[in-house]
Every structure is written in structure tokens, then in C-alpha cells.
PDB file of C-alpha atoms in Angstrom:
ATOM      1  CA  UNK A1320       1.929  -2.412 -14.755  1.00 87.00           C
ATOM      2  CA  UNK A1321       3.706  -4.803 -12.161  1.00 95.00           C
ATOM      3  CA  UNK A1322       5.496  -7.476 -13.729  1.00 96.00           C
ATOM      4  CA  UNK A1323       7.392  -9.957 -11.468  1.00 96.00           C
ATOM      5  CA  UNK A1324      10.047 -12.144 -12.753  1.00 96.00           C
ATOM      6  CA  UNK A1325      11.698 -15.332 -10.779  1.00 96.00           C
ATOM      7  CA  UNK A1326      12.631 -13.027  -8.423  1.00 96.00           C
ATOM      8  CA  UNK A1327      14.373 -14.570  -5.078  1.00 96.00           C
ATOM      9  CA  UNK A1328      14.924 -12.719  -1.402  1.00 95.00           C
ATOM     10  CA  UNK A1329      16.869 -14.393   1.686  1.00 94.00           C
ATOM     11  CA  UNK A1330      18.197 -12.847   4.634  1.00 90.00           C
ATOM     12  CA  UNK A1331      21.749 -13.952   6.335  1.00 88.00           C
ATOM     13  CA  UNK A1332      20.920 -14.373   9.744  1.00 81.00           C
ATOM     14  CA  UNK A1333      24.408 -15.194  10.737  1.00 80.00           C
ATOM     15  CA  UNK A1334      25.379 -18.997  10.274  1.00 81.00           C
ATOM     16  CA  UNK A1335      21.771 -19.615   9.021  1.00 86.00           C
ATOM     17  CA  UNK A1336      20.830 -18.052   5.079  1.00 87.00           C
ATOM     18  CA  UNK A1337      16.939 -18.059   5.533  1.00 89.00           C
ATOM     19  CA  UNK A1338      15.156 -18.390   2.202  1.00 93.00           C
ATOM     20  CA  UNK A1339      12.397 -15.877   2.351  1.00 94.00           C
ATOM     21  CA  UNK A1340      11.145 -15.747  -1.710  1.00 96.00           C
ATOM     22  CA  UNK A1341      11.745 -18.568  -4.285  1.00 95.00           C
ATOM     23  CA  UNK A1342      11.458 -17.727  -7.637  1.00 95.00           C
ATOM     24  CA  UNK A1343       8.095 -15.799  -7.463  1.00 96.00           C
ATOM     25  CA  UNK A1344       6.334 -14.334 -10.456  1.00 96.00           C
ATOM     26  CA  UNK A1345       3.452 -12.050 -10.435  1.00 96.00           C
ATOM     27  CA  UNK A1346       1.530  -9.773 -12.976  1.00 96.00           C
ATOM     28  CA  UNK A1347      -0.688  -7.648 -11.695  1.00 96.00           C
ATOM     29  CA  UNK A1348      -2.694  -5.162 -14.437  1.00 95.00           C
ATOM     30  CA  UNK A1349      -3.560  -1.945 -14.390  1.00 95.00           C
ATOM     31  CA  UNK A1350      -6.532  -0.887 -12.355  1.00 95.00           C
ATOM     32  CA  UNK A1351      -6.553  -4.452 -10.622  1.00 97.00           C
ATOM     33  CA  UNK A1352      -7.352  -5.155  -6.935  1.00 97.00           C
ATOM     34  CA  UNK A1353      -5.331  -8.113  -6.072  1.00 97.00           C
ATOM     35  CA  UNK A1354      -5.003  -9.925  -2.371  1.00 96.00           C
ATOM     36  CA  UNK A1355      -1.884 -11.516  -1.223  1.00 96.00           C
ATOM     37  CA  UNK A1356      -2.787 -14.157   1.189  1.00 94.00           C
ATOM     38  CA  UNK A1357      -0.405 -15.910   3.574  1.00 92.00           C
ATOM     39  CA  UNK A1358       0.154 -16.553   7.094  1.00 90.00           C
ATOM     40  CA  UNK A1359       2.766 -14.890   9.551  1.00 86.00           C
ATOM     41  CA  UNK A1360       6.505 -16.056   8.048  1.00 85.00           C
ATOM     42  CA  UNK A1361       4.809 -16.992   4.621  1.00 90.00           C
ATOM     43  CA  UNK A1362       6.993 -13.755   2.965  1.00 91.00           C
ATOM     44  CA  UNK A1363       3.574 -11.793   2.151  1.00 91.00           C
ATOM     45  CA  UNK A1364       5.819  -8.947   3.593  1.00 89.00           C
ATOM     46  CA  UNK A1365       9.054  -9.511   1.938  1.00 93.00           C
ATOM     47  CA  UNK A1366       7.018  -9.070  -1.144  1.00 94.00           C
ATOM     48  CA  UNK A1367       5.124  -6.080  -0.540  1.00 93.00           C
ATOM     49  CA  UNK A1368       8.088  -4.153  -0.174  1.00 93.00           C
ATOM     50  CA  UNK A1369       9.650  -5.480  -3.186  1.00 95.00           C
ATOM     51  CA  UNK A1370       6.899  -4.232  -4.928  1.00 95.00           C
ATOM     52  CA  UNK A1371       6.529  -0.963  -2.862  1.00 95.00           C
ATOM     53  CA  UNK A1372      10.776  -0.475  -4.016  1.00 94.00           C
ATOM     54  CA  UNK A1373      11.321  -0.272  -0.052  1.00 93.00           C
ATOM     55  CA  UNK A1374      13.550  -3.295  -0.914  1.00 92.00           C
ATOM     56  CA  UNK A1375      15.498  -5.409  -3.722  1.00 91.00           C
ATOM     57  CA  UNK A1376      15.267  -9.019  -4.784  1.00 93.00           C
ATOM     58  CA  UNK A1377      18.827 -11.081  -4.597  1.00 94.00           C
ATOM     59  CA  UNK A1378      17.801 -11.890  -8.468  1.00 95.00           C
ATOM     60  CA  UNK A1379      14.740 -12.106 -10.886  1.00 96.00           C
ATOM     61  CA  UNK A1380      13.799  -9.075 -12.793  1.00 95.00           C
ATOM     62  CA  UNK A1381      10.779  -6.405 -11.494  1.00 95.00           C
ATOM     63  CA  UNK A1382       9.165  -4.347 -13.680  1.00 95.00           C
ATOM     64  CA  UNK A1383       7.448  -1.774 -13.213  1.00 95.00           C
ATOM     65  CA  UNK A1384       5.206   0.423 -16.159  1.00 92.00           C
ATOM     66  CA  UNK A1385       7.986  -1.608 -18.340  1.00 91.00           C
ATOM     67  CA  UNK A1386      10.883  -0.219 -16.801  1.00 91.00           C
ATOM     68  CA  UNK A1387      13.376  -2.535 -14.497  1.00 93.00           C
ATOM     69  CA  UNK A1388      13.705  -1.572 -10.990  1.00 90.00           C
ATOM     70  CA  UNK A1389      16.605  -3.952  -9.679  1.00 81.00           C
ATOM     71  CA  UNK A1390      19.229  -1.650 -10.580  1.00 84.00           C
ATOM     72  CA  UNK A1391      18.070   1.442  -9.600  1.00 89.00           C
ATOM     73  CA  UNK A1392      19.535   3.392  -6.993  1.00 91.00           C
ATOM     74  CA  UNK A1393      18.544   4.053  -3.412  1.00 91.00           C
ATOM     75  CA  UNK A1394      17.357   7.495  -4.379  1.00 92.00           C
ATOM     76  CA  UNK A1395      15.726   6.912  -7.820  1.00 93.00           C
ATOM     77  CA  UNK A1396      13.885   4.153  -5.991  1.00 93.00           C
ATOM     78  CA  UNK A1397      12.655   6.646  -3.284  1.00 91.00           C
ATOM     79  CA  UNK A1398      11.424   8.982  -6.046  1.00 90.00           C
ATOM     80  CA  UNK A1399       8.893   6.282  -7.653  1.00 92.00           C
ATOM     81  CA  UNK A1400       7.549   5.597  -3.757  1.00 91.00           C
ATOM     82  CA  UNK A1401       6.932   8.983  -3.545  1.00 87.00           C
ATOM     83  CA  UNK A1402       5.643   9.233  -7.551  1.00 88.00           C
ATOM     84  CA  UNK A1403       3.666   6.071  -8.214  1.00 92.00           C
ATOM     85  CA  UNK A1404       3.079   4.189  -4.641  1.00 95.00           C
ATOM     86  CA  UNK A1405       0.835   4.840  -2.152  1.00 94.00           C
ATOM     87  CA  UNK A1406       1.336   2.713   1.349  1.00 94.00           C
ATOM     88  CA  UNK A1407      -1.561   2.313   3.769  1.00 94.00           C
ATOM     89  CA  UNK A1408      -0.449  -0.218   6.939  1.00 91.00           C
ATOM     90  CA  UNK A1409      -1.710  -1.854   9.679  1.00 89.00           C
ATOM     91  CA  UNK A1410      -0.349   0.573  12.089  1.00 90.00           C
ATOM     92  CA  UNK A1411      -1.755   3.826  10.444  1.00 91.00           C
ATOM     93  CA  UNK A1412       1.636   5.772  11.033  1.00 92.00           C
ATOM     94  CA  UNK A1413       0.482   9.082  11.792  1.00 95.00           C
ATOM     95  CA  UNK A1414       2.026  12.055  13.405  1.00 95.00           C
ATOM     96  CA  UNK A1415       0.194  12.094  16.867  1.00 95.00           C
ATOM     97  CA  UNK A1416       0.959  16.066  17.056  1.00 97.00           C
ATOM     98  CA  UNK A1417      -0.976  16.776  14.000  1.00 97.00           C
ATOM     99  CA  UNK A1418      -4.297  16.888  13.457  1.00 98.00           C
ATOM    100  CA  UNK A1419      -6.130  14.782  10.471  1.00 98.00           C
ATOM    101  CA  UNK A1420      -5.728  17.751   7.770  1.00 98.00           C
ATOM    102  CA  UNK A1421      -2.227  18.497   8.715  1.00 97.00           C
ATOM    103  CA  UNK A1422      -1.398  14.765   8.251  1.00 97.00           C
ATOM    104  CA  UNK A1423      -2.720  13.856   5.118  1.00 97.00           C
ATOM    105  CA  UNK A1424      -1.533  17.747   3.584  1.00 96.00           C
ATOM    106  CA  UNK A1425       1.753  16.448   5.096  1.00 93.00           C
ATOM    107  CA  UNK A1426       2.873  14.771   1.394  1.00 89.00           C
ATOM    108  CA  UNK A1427       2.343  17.691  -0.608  1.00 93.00           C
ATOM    109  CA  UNK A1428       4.140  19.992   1.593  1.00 93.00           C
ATOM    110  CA  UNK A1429       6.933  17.390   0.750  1.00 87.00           C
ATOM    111  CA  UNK A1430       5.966  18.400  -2.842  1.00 87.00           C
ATOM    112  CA  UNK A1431       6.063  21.965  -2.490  1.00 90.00           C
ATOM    113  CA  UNK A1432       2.310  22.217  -3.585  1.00 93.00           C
ATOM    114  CA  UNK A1433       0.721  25.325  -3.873  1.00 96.00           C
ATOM    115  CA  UNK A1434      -1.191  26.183  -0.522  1.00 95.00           C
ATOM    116  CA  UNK A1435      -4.766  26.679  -1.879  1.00 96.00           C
ATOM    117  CA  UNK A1436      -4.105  23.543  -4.037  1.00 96.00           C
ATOM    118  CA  UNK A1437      -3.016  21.483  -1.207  1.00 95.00           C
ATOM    119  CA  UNK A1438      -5.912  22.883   1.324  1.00 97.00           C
ATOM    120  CA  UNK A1439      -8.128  21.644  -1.419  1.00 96.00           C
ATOM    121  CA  UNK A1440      -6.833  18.486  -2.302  1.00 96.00           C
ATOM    122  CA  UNK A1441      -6.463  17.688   1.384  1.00 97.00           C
ATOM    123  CA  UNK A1442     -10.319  18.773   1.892  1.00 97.00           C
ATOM    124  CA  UNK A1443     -11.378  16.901  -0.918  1.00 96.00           C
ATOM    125  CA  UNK A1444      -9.610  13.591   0.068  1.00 96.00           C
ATOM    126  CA  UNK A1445     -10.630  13.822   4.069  1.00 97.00           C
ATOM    127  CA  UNK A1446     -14.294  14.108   2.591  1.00 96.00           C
ATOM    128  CA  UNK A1447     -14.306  11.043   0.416  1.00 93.00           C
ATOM    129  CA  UNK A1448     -13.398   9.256   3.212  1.00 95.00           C
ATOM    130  CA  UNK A1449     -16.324  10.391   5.045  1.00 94.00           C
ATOM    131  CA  UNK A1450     -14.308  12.785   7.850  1.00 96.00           C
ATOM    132  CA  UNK A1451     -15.181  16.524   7.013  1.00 95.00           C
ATOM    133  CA  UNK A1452     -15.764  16.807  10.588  1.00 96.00           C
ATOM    134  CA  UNK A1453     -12.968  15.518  12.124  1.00 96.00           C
ATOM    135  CA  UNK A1454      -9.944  17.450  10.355  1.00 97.00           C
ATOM    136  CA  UNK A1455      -8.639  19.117  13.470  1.00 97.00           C
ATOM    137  CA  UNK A1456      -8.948  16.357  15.850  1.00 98.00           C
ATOM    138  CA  UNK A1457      -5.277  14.404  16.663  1.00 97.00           C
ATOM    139  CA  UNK A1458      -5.321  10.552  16.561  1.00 97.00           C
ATOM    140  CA  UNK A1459      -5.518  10.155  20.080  1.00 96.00           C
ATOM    141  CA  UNK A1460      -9.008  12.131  19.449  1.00 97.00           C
ATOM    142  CA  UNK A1461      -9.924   9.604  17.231  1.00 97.00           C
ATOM    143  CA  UNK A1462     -10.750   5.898  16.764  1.00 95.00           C
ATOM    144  CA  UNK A1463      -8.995   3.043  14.937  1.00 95.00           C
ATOM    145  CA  UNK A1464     -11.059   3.055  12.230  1.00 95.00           C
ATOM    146  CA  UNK A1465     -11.056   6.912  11.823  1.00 96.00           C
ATOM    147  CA  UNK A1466      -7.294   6.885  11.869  1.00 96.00           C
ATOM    148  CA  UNK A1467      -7.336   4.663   8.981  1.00 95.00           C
ATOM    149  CA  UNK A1468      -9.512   6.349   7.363  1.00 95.00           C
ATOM    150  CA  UNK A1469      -7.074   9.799   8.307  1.00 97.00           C
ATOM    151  CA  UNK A1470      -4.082   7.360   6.441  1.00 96.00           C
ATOM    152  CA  UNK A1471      -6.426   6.364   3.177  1.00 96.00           C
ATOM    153  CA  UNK A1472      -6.903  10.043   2.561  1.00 96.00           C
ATOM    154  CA  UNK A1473      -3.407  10.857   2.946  1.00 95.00           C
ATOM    155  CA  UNK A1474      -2.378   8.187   0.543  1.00 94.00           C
ATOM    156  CA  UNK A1475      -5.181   9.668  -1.561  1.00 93.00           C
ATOM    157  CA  UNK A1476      -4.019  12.766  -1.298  1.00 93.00           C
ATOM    158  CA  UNK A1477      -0.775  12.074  -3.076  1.00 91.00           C
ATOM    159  CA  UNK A1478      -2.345  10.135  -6.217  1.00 91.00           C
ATOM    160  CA  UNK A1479      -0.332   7.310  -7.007  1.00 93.00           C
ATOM    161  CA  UNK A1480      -1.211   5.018  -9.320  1.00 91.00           C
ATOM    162  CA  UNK A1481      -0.253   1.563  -7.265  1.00 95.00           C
ATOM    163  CA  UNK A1482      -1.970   0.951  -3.793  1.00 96.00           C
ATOM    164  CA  UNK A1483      -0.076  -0.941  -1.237  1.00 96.00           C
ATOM    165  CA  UNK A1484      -2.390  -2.185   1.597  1.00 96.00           C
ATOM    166  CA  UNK A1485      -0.565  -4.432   4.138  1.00 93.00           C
ATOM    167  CA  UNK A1486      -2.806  -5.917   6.694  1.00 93.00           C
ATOM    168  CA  UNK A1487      -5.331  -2.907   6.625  1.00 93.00           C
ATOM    169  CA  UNK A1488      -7.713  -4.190   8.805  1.00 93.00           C
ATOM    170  CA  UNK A1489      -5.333  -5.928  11.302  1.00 91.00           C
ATOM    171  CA  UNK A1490      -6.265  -3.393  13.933  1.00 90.00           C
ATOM    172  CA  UNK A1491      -9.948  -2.751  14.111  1.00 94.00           C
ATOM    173  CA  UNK A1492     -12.939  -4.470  14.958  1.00 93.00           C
ATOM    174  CA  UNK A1493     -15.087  -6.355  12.466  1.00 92.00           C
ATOM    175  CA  UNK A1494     -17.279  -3.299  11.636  1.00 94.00           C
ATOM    176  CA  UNK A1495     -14.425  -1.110  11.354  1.00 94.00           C
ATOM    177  CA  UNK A1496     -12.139  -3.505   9.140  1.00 94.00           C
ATOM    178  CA  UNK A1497     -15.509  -3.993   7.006  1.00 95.00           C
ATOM    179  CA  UNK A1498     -16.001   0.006   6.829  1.00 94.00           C
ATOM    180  CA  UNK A1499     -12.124   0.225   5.430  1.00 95.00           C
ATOM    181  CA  UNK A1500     -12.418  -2.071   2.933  1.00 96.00           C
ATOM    182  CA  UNK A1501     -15.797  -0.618   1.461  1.00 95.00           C
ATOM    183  CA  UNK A1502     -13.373   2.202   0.910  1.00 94.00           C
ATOM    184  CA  UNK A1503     -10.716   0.304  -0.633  1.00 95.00           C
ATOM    185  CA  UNK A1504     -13.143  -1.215  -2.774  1.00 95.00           C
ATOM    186  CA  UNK A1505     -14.374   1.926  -3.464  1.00 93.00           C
ATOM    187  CA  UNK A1506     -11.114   3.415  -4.693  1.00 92.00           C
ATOM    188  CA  UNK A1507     -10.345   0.434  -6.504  1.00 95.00           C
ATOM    189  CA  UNK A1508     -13.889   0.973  -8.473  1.00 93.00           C
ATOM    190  CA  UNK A1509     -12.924   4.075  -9.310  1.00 91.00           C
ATOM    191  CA  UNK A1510      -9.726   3.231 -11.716  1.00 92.00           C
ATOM    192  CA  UNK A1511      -6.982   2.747  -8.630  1.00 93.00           C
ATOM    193  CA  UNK A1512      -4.184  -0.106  -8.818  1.00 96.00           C
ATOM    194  CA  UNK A1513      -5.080  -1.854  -5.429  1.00 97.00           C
ATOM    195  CA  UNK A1514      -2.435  -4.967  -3.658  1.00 97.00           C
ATOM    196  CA  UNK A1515      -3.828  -6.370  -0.403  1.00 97.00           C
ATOM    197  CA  UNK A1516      -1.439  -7.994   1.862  1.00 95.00           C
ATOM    198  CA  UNK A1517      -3.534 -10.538   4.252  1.00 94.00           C
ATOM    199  CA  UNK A1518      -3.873 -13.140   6.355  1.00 92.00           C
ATOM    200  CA  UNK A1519      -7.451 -13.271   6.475  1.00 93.00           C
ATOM    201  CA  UNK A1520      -9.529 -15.394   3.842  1.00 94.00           C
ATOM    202  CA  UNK A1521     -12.384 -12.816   4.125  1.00 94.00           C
ATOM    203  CA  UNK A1522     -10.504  -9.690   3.433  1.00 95.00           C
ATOM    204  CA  UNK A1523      -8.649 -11.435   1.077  1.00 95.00           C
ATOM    205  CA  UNK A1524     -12.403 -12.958  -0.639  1.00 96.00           C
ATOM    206  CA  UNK A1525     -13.081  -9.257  -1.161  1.00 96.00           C
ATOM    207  CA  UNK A1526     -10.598  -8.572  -3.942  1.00 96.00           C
ATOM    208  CA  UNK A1527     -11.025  -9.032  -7.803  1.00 95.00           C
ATOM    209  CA  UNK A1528      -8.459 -11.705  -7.762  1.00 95.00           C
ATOM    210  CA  UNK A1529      -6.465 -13.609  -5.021  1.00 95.00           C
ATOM    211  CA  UNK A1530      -2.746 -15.037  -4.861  1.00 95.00           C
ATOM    212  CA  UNK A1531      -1.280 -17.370  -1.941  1.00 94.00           C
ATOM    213  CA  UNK A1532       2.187 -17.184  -0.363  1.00 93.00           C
ATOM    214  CA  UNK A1533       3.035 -20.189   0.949  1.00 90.00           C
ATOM    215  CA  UNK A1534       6.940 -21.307   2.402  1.00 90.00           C
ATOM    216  CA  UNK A1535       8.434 -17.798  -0.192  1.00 92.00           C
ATOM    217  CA  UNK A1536       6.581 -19.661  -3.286  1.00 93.00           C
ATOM    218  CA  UNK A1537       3.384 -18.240  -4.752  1.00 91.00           C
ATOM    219  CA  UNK A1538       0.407 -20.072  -5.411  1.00 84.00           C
ATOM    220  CA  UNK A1539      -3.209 -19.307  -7.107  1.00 70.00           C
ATOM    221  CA  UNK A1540      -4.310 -18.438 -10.921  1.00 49.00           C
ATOM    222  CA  UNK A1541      -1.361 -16.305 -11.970  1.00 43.00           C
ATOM    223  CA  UNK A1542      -0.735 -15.498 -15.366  1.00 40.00           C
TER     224      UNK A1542
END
């Protein structure tokens, strides 16, 4: 599904050329769940969004469901995030003037869904992650972990077939954190694509496999 090739990333940051990726290569199956670990500056992030098409390597090849990416434009690369990727991050990134079910419908509006498929599809989604009675409370009427959960189920909502979880947990408490990753877990059981970016050894325990970013190399039992 996700086939990384030598693929390099550095950033001009005026007289300095910083060196953020060095010849990384990554396959990660279909239906895997598969942590990225690395500390702050490692280039965890620089990767995710290589993967996620929010950005291109400097060189390497990336392919993705055997197709290269690298030379596709800024558009065609915004259709596959919107096709095949779904993005859940540390900061939830919700519309504070919508409530839960207008947020995660939000993505299917975008897709000119039918309105009795989207109100069921939205339903369906808030459900599974366990808030059938929150859907017309706002974020600020909600807590951290609920918010998350409000995110999951919009990612959920659009079905794509590669989850992109970057620091998931950074933002709640232990027993939240642990509740959001029994979902991901969950979703990953049931036949989803799942990358974890981390840099915590005990989310990052929790996936089927694990990877290390160290100094823009990668490290671990990689194919």
C-alpha cells in the first residue's frame, strides 16, 4: 500500500540547509497499524506529511497503491487526501461554532453527499465512537477526550483507507489517551490502514509493529 523509497527532505533556512530525512524507506501493508516513534526534531513529522501528500520529498520515490506520488500536482495530490487519507492530530481541529454532528458531516458536504446518506453516516460514525449523546454539543461543551473522539468519527466518516494519527494522545490525560487508542485499535481490528506518529514508548508499544526516527534516518525491523 505505502511504499517508501530513499526518499530525502531538507529545509533552507537561509545560510543553513537543515537535513530533515536521509534516505528513508518504509513499507507499510495493507490493513497494518504501524507507530512512528521519535522525539521532538527527530522528522516523525516531516514524514507523516510525506505520507499524508501534504508535502514532497527533495528525491526518493513514494508509492502509493503502486502509483508514484512525487510528481503529482498540487491538486491531484489534494484529491487522494481527500480520497484515501484520513488525518486525526493532536490538536483535534474542529470548528468551535459547530456542534459534533455538524463537524464530522462537515466532509461529505465537501462531497456533495446525499442528505439522508450523510445524516446516517454521520450518526453511525458519532455512535461507534461512543457519543450518540453528545451530537449537538460544541467543543467548548465538551472534553479533550470527547473532542477526539468528535475528530475520529469525522475521519471515519469519510472512509479512507490510510489512517494518519500524529501525536493522538498528546493532549489528554492518561485515561483519556488510553480511551483513544482502544478506539484506534479498534478501527485498526476492523480492516483500517493505521500510522501512529509518537513520542511515547507506550502508545507507540500498542501498535502491531513499531519504526524509530532518529537524526531524519529510520530505524527498527523494516522490510
Amino acid at each position: 500500500m505505502i511504499r517508501l523509497k530513499n526518499i530525502c527532505k531538507s529545509y533552507d533556512l537561509g545560510e543553513v540547509t537543515v537535513d530533515v530525512l536521509k534516505n528513508v524507506n518504509l513499507h507499510v501493508k495493507p490493513h497494518e497499524f504501524v507507530s512512528i516513534l521519535g522525539p521532538s526534531g527527530s522528522g516523525k513529522s516531516t514524514l507523516m506529511n510525506i505520507i499524508g501528500c501534504l508535502d514532497i520529498p527533495d528525491s526518493g520515490d513514494y508509492l502509493l497503491d503502486g502509483e508514484y506520488i512525487d510528481d503529482r500536482t498540487e491538486n491531484e495530490l489534494s484529491e487522494i487526501r481527500g480520497n484515501k487519507i484520513g488525518f486525526i492530530f493532536q490538536q483535534f481541529n474542529l470548528l468551535n461554532d459547530l456542534t459534533a454532528y455538524e463537524n464530522v458531516e462537515m466532509p461529505l458536504l465537501y462531497r456533495k453527499m446525499p442528505k439522508a446518506q450523510r445524516r446516517e453516516r454521520t450518526l453511525l460514525t458519532l455512535e461507534q465512537v461512543g457519543l450518540s449523546n453528545r451530537i449537538n454539543h460544541k467543543p467548548s461543551q465538551l472534553s479533550g477526550g470527547q473532542q477526539q473522539r468528535v475528530a475520529i468519527a469525522r475521519v471515519l466518516a469519510a472512509q479512507p483507507s490510510i489512517i494518519l494519527a500524529d501525536e493522538p494522545t498528546g493532549n489528554l490525560d492518561s485515561t483519556s489517551g488510553q480511551e483513544i487508542m482502544e478506539i484506534i485499535k479498534g478501527l485498526w481490528r476492523q480492516g483500517n490502514t493505521i500510522i501512529l506518529i509518537t513520542h511515547d514508548i507506550n502508545v507507540a508499544d500498542q501498535a502491531q509493529r513499531k519504526v524509530y526516527v532518529r537524526d531524519g534516518k529510520l530505524s527498527g525491523k523494516e522490510e
